[in-house]
PDB file of C-alpha atoms in Angstrom:
ATOM      1  CA  MET A 133      -7.583  58.520  91.898  1.00 42.00           C
ATOM      2  CA  THR A 134      -9.903  59.425  94.826  1.00 50.00           C
ATOM      3  CA  GLN A 135      -7.852  57.176  97.349  1.00 53.00           C
ATOM      4  CA  HIS A 136      -4.866  58.468  96.003  1.00 53.00           C
ATOM      5  CA  TYR A 137      -5.314  61.988  96.658  1.00 53.00           C
ATOM      6  CA  PHE A 138      -7.426  61.268 100.688  1.00 55.00           C
ATOM      7  CA  ASP A 139      -4.344  59.261 101.464  1.00 59.00           C
ATOM      8  CA  LYS A 140      -1.965  61.867  99.536  1.00 56.00           C
ATOM      9  CA  ALA A 141      -4.115  64.371 102.014  1.00 58.00           C
ATOM     10  CA  TYR A 142      -4.109  62.706 104.989  1.00 56.00           C
ATOM     11  CA  ALA A 143      -0.062  62.171 104.974  1.00 56.00           C
ATOM     12  CA  ALA A 144       0.612  65.774 104.363  1.00 49.00           C
ATOM     13  CA  ARG A 145       2.462  67.679 107.105  1.00 55.00           C
ATOM     14  CA  ASP A 146       4.191  70.329 104.996  1.00 64.00           C
ATOM     15  CA  ALA A 147       1.905  73.333 104.271  1.00 71.00           C
ATOM     16  CA  GLU A 148       3.453  73.710 100.624  1.00 74.00           C
ATOM     17  CA  VAL A 149       2.864  69.958  99.540  1.00 75.00           C
ATOM     18  CA  ILE A 150      -0.744  70.859 101.087  1.00 78.00           C
ATOM     19  CA  ARG A 151      -1.372  73.784  98.770  1.00 81.00           C
ATOM     20  CA  SER A 152       0.246  71.658  95.791  1.00 83.00           C
ATOM     21  CA  LEU A 153      -1.836  68.818  96.638  1.00 83.00           C
ATOM     22  CA  TYR A 154      -4.908  70.793  96.607  1.00 85.00           C
ATOM     23  CA  ASP A 155      -4.102  72.907  93.295  1.00 88.00           C
ATOM     24  CA  GLU A 156      -3.532  69.431  91.600  1.00 88.00           C
ATOM     25  CA  TRP A 157      -7.157  67.752  93.482  1.00 87.00           C
ATOM     26  CA  ALA A 158      -8.995  71.149  92.893  1.00 92.00           C
ATOM     27  CA  SER A 159     -10.809  69.741  89.260  1.00 91.00           C
ATOM     28  CA  SER A 160     -12.222  66.760  90.645  1.00 91.00           C
ATOM     29  CA  TYR A 161     -12.678  67.353  94.275  1.00 91.00           C
ATOM     30  CA  ASP A 162     -16.031  68.211  94.504  1.00 94.00           C
ATOM     31  CA  ASP A 163     -16.981  65.209  92.444  1.00 93.00           C
ATOM     32  CA  ASP A 164     -14.206  62.761  94.144  1.00 91.00           C
ATOM     33  CA  ILE A 165     -15.428  64.088  98.095  1.00 92.00           C
ATOM     34  CA  LYS A 166     -19.637  64.120  97.200  1.00 93.00           C
ATOM     35  CA  ALA A 167     -18.894  60.608  96.017  1.00 93.00           C
ATOM     36  CA  GLN A 168     -17.921  59.209  99.730  1.00 93.00           C
ATOM     37  CA  GLY A 169     -20.870  61.145 101.285  1.00 95.00           C
ATOM     38  CA  TYR A 170     -19.424  64.575 102.808  1.00 95.00           C
ATOM     39  CA  ALA A 171     -21.629  65.094 105.387  1.00 97.00           C
ATOM     40  CA  THR A 172     -20.053  67.966 107.527  1.00 97.00           C
ATOM     41  CA  PRO A 173     -20.544  70.968 105.731  1.00 97.00           C
ATOM     42  CA  GLU A 174     -24.269  70.593 105.913  1.00 98.00           C
ATOM     43  CA  ARG A 175     -24.292  69.411 109.459  1.00 98.00           C
ATOM     44  CA  ALA A 176     -21.774  72.489 110.641  1.00 98.00           C
ATOM     45  CA  ALA A 177     -24.198  75.050 108.996  1.00 98.00           C
ATOM     46  CA  ALA A 178     -27.327  73.278 110.606  1.00 98.00           C
ATOM     47  CA  THR A 179     -25.812  74.110 113.516  1.00 98.00           C
ATOM     48  CA  LEU A 180     -24.612  77.842 112.804  1.00 98.00           C
ATOM     49  CA  ALA A 181     -27.917  78.647 111.812  1.00 98.00           C
ATOM     50  CA  GLU A 182     -29.623  77.414 114.803  1.00 98.00           C
ATOM     51  CA  PHE A 183     -27.413  79.633 117.461  1.00 98.00           C
ATOM     52  CA  LEU A 184     -26.594  82.600 114.962  1.00 98.00           C
ATOM     53  CA  HIS A 185     -30.367  83.955 113.936  1.00 96.00           C
ATOM     54  CA  ASP A 186     -28.953  87.121 112.048  1.00 98.00           C
ATOM     55  CA  LYS A 187     -28.580  85.661 108.628  1.00 98.00           C
ATOM     56  CA  ASP A 188     -27.133  88.800 107.166  1.00 98.00           C
ATOM     57  CA  ALA A 189     -24.232  88.717 109.733  1.00 98.00           C
ATOM     58  CA  PRO A 190     -20.775  88.696 107.817  1.00 98.00           C
ATOM     59  CA  ILE A 191     -18.808  85.008 107.853  1.00 98.00           C
ATOM     60  CA  PHE A 192     -15.579  84.153 106.845  1.00 98.00           C
ATOM     61  CA  ASP A 193     -15.026  80.812 105.784  1.00 98.00           C
ATOM     62  CA  ILE A 194     -11.538  79.739 106.267  1.00 97.00           C
ATOM     63  CA  GLY A 195     -10.175  76.927 103.916  1.00 94.00           C
ATOM     64  CA  CYS A 196     -13.588  77.359 102.143  1.00 96.00           C
ATOM     65  CA  GLY A 197     -11.570  75.038  99.038  1.00 95.00           C
ATOM     66  CA  THR A 198     -13.997  74.502  96.100  1.00 97.00           C
ATOM     67  CA  GLY A 199     -17.002  76.302  98.353  1.00 97.00           C
ATOM     68  CA  LEU A 200     -18.962  72.787  99.565  1.00 97.00           C
ATOM     69  CA  SER A 201     -18.890  74.778 102.994  1.00 97.00           C
ATOM     70  CA  GLY A 202     -20.104  78.442 101.437  1.00 98.00           C
ATOM     71  CA  ALA A 203     -22.776  76.530  99.476  1.00 98.00           C
ATOM     72  CA  ALA A 204     -24.143  74.686 102.533  1.00 98.00           C
ATOM     73  CA  LEU A 205     -24.305  77.931 104.516  1.00 98.00           C
ATOM     74  CA  LYS A 206     -26.064  79.259 101.778  1.00 98.00           C
ATOM     75  CA  GLN A 207     -28.348  76.946 101.796  1.00 98.00           C
ATOM     76  CA  VAL A 208     -29.378  77.453 105.512  1.00 98.00           C
ATOM     77  CA  GLY A 209     -30.011  81.173 104.826  1.00 98.00           C
ATOM     78  CA  PHE A 210     -26.763  83.029 105.595  1.00 98.00           C
ATOM     79  CA  THR A 211     -26.237  86.327 102.925  1.00 98.00           C
ATOM     80  CA  THR A 212     -22.648  87.879 103.723  1.00 98.00           C
ATOM     81  CA  ILE A 213     -19.964  84.899 103.094  1.00 98.00           C
ATOM     82  CA  ASP A 214     -16.291  85.514 102.553  1.00 98.00           C
ATOM     83  CA  GLY A 215     -14.072  83.109 101.894  1.00 98.00           C
ATOM     84  CA  GLY A 216     -10.164  82.420 101.909  1.00 97.00           C
ATOM     85  CA  ASP A 217      -8.055  79.259 100.804  1.00 95.00           C
ATOM     86  CA  VAL A 218      -4.020  78.793 100.491  1.00 92.00           C
ATOM     87  CA  SER A 219      -5.078  77.336  97.080  1.00 93.00           C
ATOM     88  CA  ALA A 220      -5.699  79.158  94.390  1.00 95.00           C
ATOM     89  CA  ALA A 221      -6.617  76.334  92.180  1.00 96.00           C
ATOM     90  CA  MET A 222      -9.690  75.575  94.741  1.00 95.00           C
ATOM     91  CA  LEU A 223     -10.632  79.110  94.816  1.00 97.00           C
ATOM     92  CA  ALA A 224     -11.333  79.587  91.229  1.00 97.00           C
ATOM     93  CA  VAL A 225     -13.510  76.548  91.500  1.00 97.00           C
ATOM     94  CA  ALA A 226     -15.359  78.432  94.535  1.00 97.00           C
ATOM     95  CA  HIS A 227     -15.383  81.885  92.050  1.00 97.00           C
ATOM     96  CA  LYS A 228     -17.820  80.224  89.656  1.00 96.00           C
ATOM     97  CA  LYS A 229     -20.691  79.053  92.067  1.00 95.00           C
ATOM     98  CA  ASP A 230     -21.617  82.623  92.817  1.00 93.00           C
ATOM     99  CA  ILE A 231     -21.785  82.006  97.106  1.00 97.00           C
ATOM    100  CA  TYR A 232     -19.040  84.273  98.310  1.00 98.00           C
ATOM    101  CA  ARG A 233     -19.008  88.123  98.525  1.00 98.00           C
ATOM    102  CA  LYS A 234     -15.192  87.870  98.203  1.00 97.00           C
ATOM    103  CA  LEU A 235     -12.774  85.353  98.219  1.00 98.00           C
ATOM    104  CA  LEU A 236      -8.949  85.816  98.924  1.00 96.00           C
ATOM    105  CA  GLU A 237      -6.146  83.334  98.513  1.00 95.00           C
ATOM    106  CA  LEU A 238      -4.535  83.104 101.900  1.00 93.00           C
ATOM    107  CA  GLU A 239      -0.392  82.727 102.557  1.00 86.00           C
ATOM    108  CA  VAL A 240       0.529  79.787 104.863  1.00 78.00           C
ATOM    109  CA  ASP A 241       1.506  81.543 108.228  1.00 77.00           C
ATOM    110  CA  ALA A 242       0.908  84.608 107.183  1.00 81.00           C
ATOM    111  CA  PRO A 243      -1.635  87.049 109.763  1.00 87.00           C
ATOM    112  CA  LEU A 244      -5.449  86.504 108.896  1.00 90.00           C
ATOM    113  CA  PRO A 245      -6.303  89.051 106.451  1.00 90.00           C
ATOM    114  CA  PHE A 246      -8.958  90.986 108.216  1.00 93.00           C
ATOM    115  CA  ALA A 247      -9.040  93.068 111.671  1.00 94.00           C
ATOM    116  CA  PRO A 248     -10.516  91.626 114.976  1.00 94.00           C
ATOM    117  CA  GLY A 249     -13.959  91.203 115.304  1.00 96.00           C
ATOM    118  CA  ALA A 250     -14.865  91.953 111.584  1.00 97.00           C
ATOM    119  CA  TYR A 251     -16.361  88.663 111.303  1.00 98.00           C
ATOM    120  CA  ALA A 252     -20.001  87.484 113.471  1.00 98.00           C
ATOM    121  CA  ALA A 253     -18.598  83.938 112.767  1.00 98.00           C
ATOM    122  CA  ILE A 254     -15.458  81.817 111.178  1.00 98.00           C
ATOM    123  CA  THR A 255     -15.918  79.084 109.908  1.00 98.00           C
ATOM    124  CA  ALA A 256     -13.115  76.173 109.703  1.00 97.00           C
ATOM    125  CA  ILE A 257     -15.144  73.156 108.447  1.00 96.00           C
ATOM    126  CA  GLY A 258     -13.087  70.312 107.316  1.00 91.00           C
ATOM    127  CA  VAL A 259      -9.893  72.330 108.038  1.00 91.00           C
ATOM    128  CA  ILE A 260      -7.916  71.811 111.251  1.00 89.00           C
ATOM    129  CA  GLY A 261      -6.169  68.368 111.328  1.00 82.00           C
ATOM    130  CA  PRO A 262      -3.738  66.037 109.400  1.00 73.00           C
ATOM    131  CA  GLY A 263      -3.384  67.247 105.576  1.00 66.00           C
ATOM    132  CA  ALA A 264      -4.925  70.672 106.245  1.00 73.00           C
ATOM    133  CA  ALA A 265      -3.801  73.146 108.809  1.00 81.00           C
ATOM    134  CA  PRO A 266      -2.261  73.018 112.128  1.00 82.00           C
ATOM    135  CA  ILE A 267      -3.750  72.869 115.494  1.00 84.00           C
ATOM    136  CA  SER A 268      -2.246  76.326 116.098  1.00 86.00           C
ATOM    137  CA  LEU A 269      -5.005  77.540 113.622  1.00 89.00           C
ATOM    138  CA  PHE A 270      -7.810  77.716 116.240  1.00 92.00           C
ATOM    139  CA  ASP A 271      -5.685  80.040 118.813  1.00 93.00           C
ATOM    140  CA  SER A 272      -5.558  82.432 115.557  1.00 93.00           C
ATOM    141  CA  LEU A 273      -9.390  82.136 114.839  1.00 96.00           C
ATOM    142  CA  MET A 274     -10.440  82.817 118.306  1.00 96.00           C
ATOM    143  CA  HIS A 275      -8.618  85.749 118.641  1.00 96.00           C
ATOM    144  CA  SER A 276      -9.527  87.095 115.656  1.00 96.00           C
ATOM    145  CA  LEU A 277     -13.142  86.781 117.043  1.00 97.00           C
ATOM    146  CA  GLY A 278     -14.816  89.760 118.425  1.00 97.00           C
ATOM    147  CA  LYS A 279     -16.951  89.629 121.968  1.00 96.00           C
ATOM    148  CA  ARG A 280     -19.930  87.025 121.639  1.00 97.00           C
ATOM    149  CA  GLY A 281     -17.778  86.079 117.955  1.00 98.00           C
ATOM    150  CA  LYS A 282     -18.719  82.292 116.866  1.00 98.00           C
ATOM    151  CA  LEU A 283     -16.083  79.968 115.869  1.00 98.00           C
ATOM    152  CA  LEU A 284     -17.711  77.034 113.808  1.00 98.00           C
ATOM    153  CA  PHE A 285     -15.340  74.030 113.363  1.00 97.00           C
ATOM    154  CA  SER A 286     -14.869  70.464 112.969  1.00 96.00           C
ATOM    155  CA  LEU A 287     -12.323  67.880 113.811  1.00 95.00           C
ATOM    156  CA  ASN A 288     -12.314  64.369 112.241  1.00 92.00           C
ATOM    157  CA  GLU A 289     -11.527  60.974 113.934  1.00 91.00           C
ATOM    158  CA  LYS A 290      -7.708  61.644 112.707  1.00 86.00           C
ATOM    159  CA  ALA A 291      -7.617  65.417 114.331  1.00 87.00           C
ATOM    160  CA  LEU A 292      -9.246  64.106 117.262  1.00 89.00           C
ATOM    161  CA  ALA A 293      -6.161  61.487 117.471  1.00 86.00           C
ATOM    162  CA  ASP A 294      -3.950  64.387 118.209  1.00 80.00           C
ATOM    163  CA  ARG A 295      -4.555  64.984 122.114  1.00 77.00           C
ATOM    164  CA  GLY A 296      -3.532  68.933 121.586  1.00 81.00           C
ATOM    165  CA  ALA A 297      -6.945  69.017 119.450  1.00 83.00           C
ATOM    166  CA  LEU A 298      -9.110  68.911 122.371  1.00 88.00           C
ATOM    167  CA  GLY A 299      -6.439  70.711 124.500  1.00 91.00           C
ATOM    168  CA  MET A 300      -6.995  73.575 122.393  1.00 90.00           C
ATOM    169  CA  ILE A 301     -10.639  73.689 123.257  1.00 93.00           C
ATOM    170  CA  HIS A 302     -10.168  73.554 126.939  1.00 94.00           C
ATOM    171  CA  GLU A 303      -7.282  76.347 127.081  1.00 94.00           C
ATOM    172  CA  TRP A 304     -10.262  78.668 126.199  1.00 97.00           C
ATOM    173  CA  THR A 305     -13.176  77.188 127.829  1.00 96.00           C
ATOM    174  CA  ASP A 306     -11.889  76.047 131.341  1.00 96.00           C
ATOM    175  CA  CYS A 307     -10.552  79.812 132.135  1.00 96.00           C
ATOM    176  CA  GLY A 308     -13.933  80.971 130.790  1.00 96.00           C
ATOM    177  CA  ALA A 309     -12.483  82.962 127.958  1.00 97.00           C
ATOM    178  CA  ALA A 310     -15.433  81.099 125.665  1.00 98.00           C
ATOM    179  CA  ILE A 311     -18.540  79.076 125.776  1.00 98.00           C
ATOM    180  CA  LEU A 312     -18.447  75.498 124.119  1.00 98.00           C
ATOM    181  CA  LEU A 313     -22.032  75.646 122.853  1.00 98.00           C
ATOM    182  CA  HIS A 314     -22.314  72.805 120.575  1.00 98.00           C
ATOM    183  CA  ALA A 315     -20.203  69.519 119.995  1.00 97.00           C
ATOM    184  CA  GLU A 316     -21.674  66.612 118.054  1.00 98.00           C
ATOM    185  CA  GLU A 317     -19.893  63.639 116.608  1.00 97.00           C
ATOM    186  CA  GLY A 318     -21.678  62.257 113.536  1.00 97.00           C
ATOM    187  CA  ALA A 319     -20.353  61.481 109.454  1.00 96.00           C
ATOM    188  CA  HIS A 320     -18.074  62.849 107.918  1.00 95.00           C
ATOM    189  CA  LEU A 321     -16.710  60.761 104.923  1.00 93.00           C
ATOM    190  CA  PRO A 322     -19.062  57.659 105.266  1.00 94.00           C
ATOM    191  CA  GLY A 323     -17.779  55.960 102.002  1.00 92.00           C
ATOM    192  CA  ILE A 324     -13.989  55.722 103.946  1.00 90.00           C
ATOM    193  CA  ASP A 325     -15.907  55.270 107.251  1.00 93.00           C
ATOM    194  CA  LEU A 326     -14.794  58.286 108.840  1.00 92.00           C
ATOM    195  CA  LYS A 327     -16.639  60.487 111.157  1.00 96.00           C
ATOM    196  CA  SER A 328     -16.108  63.925 112.676  1.00 96.00           C
ATOM    197  CA  THR A 329     -17.180  66.028 115.502  1.00 97.00           C
ATOM    198  CA  VAL A 330     -18.813  69.640 114.630  1.00 98.00           C
ATOM    199  CA  TYR A 331     -17.791  72.131 117.752  1.00 98.00           C
ATOM    200  CA  LEU A 332     -19.515  75.628 117.822  1.00 98.00           C
ATOM    201  CA  ILE A 333     -17.386  78.040 120.380  1.00 98.00           C
ATOM    202  CA  GLU A 334     -18.428  81.338 121.249  1.00 98.00           C
ATOM    203  CA  LYS A 335     -15.955  83.988 122.710  1.00 98.00           C
ATOM    204  CA  ASN A 336     -16.595  85.675 125.913  1.00 96.00           C
TER     205      ASN A 336
END
């Protein structure tokens, strides 16, 4: 069953199909993904802790799912974390964990539910790529940051197979609109031999 969900997730492209899949998967998601050695949340949280020293600074965890990324952020000391996801069932699981200050159900393709600059950092851990959010989300998140705001995100090997994934980063960094603070490849889901690269970008 676990492989069934992974296969369906990485093959999905339609937003409503993806939402439905994660609603269906919510009850077993934590166990299934942890069984594959899910390592990206801890790697990403450690990166943000290195560059964002104010642990009370507000963070928005987009695509928070059941809260695995939020738990990793809390573990390294961040205290003010809000989350959002398109899957109500995933959010229901996250709500039970007492990690987030508030949780929001997001609408597919709708504007982000906060003013630009409201958060010191936005995290999109395991969110952009096949079976999740489109690459276009990157621009929306960057525009939602204020000056010196940070975007922490990961791209797994399947996402990086799309040339546009790296192009979106260069569009911001090559012109000086943002600075790439960190990029490091490492374990993502060792159980299915999948790696990811964790990125941290700061908006100028």
